[in-house]
CSV table of C-alpha atoms in Angstrom, one decimal:
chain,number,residue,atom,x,y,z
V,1,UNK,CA,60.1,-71.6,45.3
V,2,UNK,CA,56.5,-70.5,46.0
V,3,UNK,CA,54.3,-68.9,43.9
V,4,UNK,CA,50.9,-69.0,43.1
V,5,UNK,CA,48.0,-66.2,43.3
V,6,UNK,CA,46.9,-64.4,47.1
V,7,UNK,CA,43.4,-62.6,47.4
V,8,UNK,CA,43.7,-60.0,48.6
V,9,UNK,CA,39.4,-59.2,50.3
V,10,UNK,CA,40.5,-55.8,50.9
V,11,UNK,CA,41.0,-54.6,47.7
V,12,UNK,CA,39.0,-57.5,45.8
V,13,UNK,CA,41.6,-58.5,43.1
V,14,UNK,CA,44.0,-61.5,43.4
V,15,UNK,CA,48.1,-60.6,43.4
V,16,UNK,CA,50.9,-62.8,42.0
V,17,UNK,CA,53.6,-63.8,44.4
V,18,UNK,CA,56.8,-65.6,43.6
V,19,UNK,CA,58.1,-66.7,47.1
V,20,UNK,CA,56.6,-67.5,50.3
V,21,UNK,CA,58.4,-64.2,51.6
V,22,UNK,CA,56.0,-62.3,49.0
V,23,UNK,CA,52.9,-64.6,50.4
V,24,UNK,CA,54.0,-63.8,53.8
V,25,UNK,CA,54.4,-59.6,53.1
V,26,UNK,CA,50.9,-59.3,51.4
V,27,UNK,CA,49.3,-61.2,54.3
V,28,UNK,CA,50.6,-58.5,57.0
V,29,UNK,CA,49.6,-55.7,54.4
V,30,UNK,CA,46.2,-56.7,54.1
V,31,UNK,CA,45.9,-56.7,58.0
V,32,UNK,CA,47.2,-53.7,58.2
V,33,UNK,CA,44.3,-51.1,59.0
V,34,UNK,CA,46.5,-48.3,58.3
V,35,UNK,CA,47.2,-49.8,54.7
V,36,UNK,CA,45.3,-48.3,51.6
V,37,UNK,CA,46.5,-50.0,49.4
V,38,UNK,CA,49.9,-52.5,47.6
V,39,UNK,CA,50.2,-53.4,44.6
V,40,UNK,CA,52.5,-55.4,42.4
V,41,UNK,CA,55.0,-54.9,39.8
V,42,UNK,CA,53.7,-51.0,39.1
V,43,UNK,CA,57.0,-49.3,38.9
V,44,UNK,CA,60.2,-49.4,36.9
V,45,UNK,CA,63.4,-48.3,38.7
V,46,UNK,CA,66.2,-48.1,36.2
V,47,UNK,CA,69.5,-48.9,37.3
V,48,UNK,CA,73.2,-50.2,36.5
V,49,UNK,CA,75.0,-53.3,36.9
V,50,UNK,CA,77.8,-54.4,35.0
V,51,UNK,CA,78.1,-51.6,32.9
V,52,UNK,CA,74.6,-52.0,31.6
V,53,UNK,CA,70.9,-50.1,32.3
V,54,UNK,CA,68.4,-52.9,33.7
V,55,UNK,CA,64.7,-52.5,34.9
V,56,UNK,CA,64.6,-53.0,38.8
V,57,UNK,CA,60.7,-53.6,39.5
V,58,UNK,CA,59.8,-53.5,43.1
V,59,UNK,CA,58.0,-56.3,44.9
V,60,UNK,CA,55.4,-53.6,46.5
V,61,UNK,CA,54.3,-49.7,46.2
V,62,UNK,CA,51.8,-49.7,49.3
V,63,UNK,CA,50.0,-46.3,50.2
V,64,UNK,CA,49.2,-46.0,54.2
V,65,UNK,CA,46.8,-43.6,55.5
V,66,UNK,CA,48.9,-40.8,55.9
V,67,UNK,CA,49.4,-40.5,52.4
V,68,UNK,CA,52.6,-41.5,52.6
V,69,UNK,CA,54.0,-44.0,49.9
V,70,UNK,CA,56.3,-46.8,50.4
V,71,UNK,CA,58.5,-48.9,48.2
V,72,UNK,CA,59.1,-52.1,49.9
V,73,UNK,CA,61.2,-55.0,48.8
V,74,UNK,CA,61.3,-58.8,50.0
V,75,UNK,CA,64.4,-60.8,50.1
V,76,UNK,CA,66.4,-63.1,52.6
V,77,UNK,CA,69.0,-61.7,54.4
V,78,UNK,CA,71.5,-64.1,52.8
V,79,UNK,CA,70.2,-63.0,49.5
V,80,UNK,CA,71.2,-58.6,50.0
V,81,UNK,CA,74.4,-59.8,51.9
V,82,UNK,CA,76.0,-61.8,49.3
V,83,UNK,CA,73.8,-60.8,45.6
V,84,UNK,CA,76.0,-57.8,44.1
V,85,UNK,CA,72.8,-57.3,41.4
V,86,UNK,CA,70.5,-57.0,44.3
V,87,UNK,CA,72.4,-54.9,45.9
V,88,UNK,CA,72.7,-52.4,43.2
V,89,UNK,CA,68.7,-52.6,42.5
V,90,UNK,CA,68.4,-51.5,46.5
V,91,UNK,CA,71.1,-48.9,45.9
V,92,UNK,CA,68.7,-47.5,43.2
V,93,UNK,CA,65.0,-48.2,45.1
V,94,UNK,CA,66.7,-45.7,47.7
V,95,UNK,CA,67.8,-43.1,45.1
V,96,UNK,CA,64.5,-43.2,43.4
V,97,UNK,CA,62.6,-43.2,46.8
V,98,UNK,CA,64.4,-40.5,47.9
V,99,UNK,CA,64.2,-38.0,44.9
V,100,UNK,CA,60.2,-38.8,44.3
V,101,UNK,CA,59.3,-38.7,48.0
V,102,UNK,CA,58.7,-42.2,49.0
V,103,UNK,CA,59.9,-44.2,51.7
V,104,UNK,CA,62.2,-47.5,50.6
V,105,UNK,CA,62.0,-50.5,53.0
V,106,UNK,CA,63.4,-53.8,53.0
V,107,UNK,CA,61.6,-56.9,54.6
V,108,UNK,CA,63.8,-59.6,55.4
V,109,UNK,CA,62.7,-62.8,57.0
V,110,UNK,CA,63.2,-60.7,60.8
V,111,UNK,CA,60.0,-58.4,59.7
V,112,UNK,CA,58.1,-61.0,58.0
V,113,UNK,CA,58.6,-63.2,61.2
V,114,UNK,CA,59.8,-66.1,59.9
């Protein structure tokens, strides 16, 4: 695993990342000229696995020019094929997205380009 700290010279403030997928996302959102702004670990989605309530924190909340927010989460696709507790955080991200008028996207290693 990779993790470390990325600087982000648009908005002046360094963001944690804990994979290279992470690294990878925050270096296409900080080229993005339509991109206001992302941010990490802002939002707790609460959801069920197993018969218990768990905290599902999304890798990124980014805000693009049209006003329009977007909940996006990194993973393989290996990882949301076979990971049953991922899945049910997605599951979730979507439900919340869509009741609070955000958009939910996964990035797998197709968008990231890797």
């Amino acid at each position: 695993f990779v993790t470390g700290y990325f600087e982000s010279k648009k908005f002046n403030k360094k963001i944690y990342y804990r994979s290279s997928y992470e690294l990878r996302a925050m270096q296409i959102l900080e080229d993005d000229e339509n991109v206001i702004s992302f941010n990490d670990n802002s939002m707790k989605i609460k959801y069920e696995y197993l018969g218990n309530t768990h905290n599902y924190i999304p890798d990124f909340v980014v805000l693009y020019r049209d006003k329009q927010q977007t909940i996006i989460e990194v993973k393989p696709l290996s990882v949301l094929e076979r990971d049953f507790k991922v899945k049910a955080k997605t599951i979730a991200g979507k439900l919340y997205a869509s009741e609070n008028n955000f958009i939910y996207k996964i990035w797998t290693e197709k968008d990231l380009s890797l």
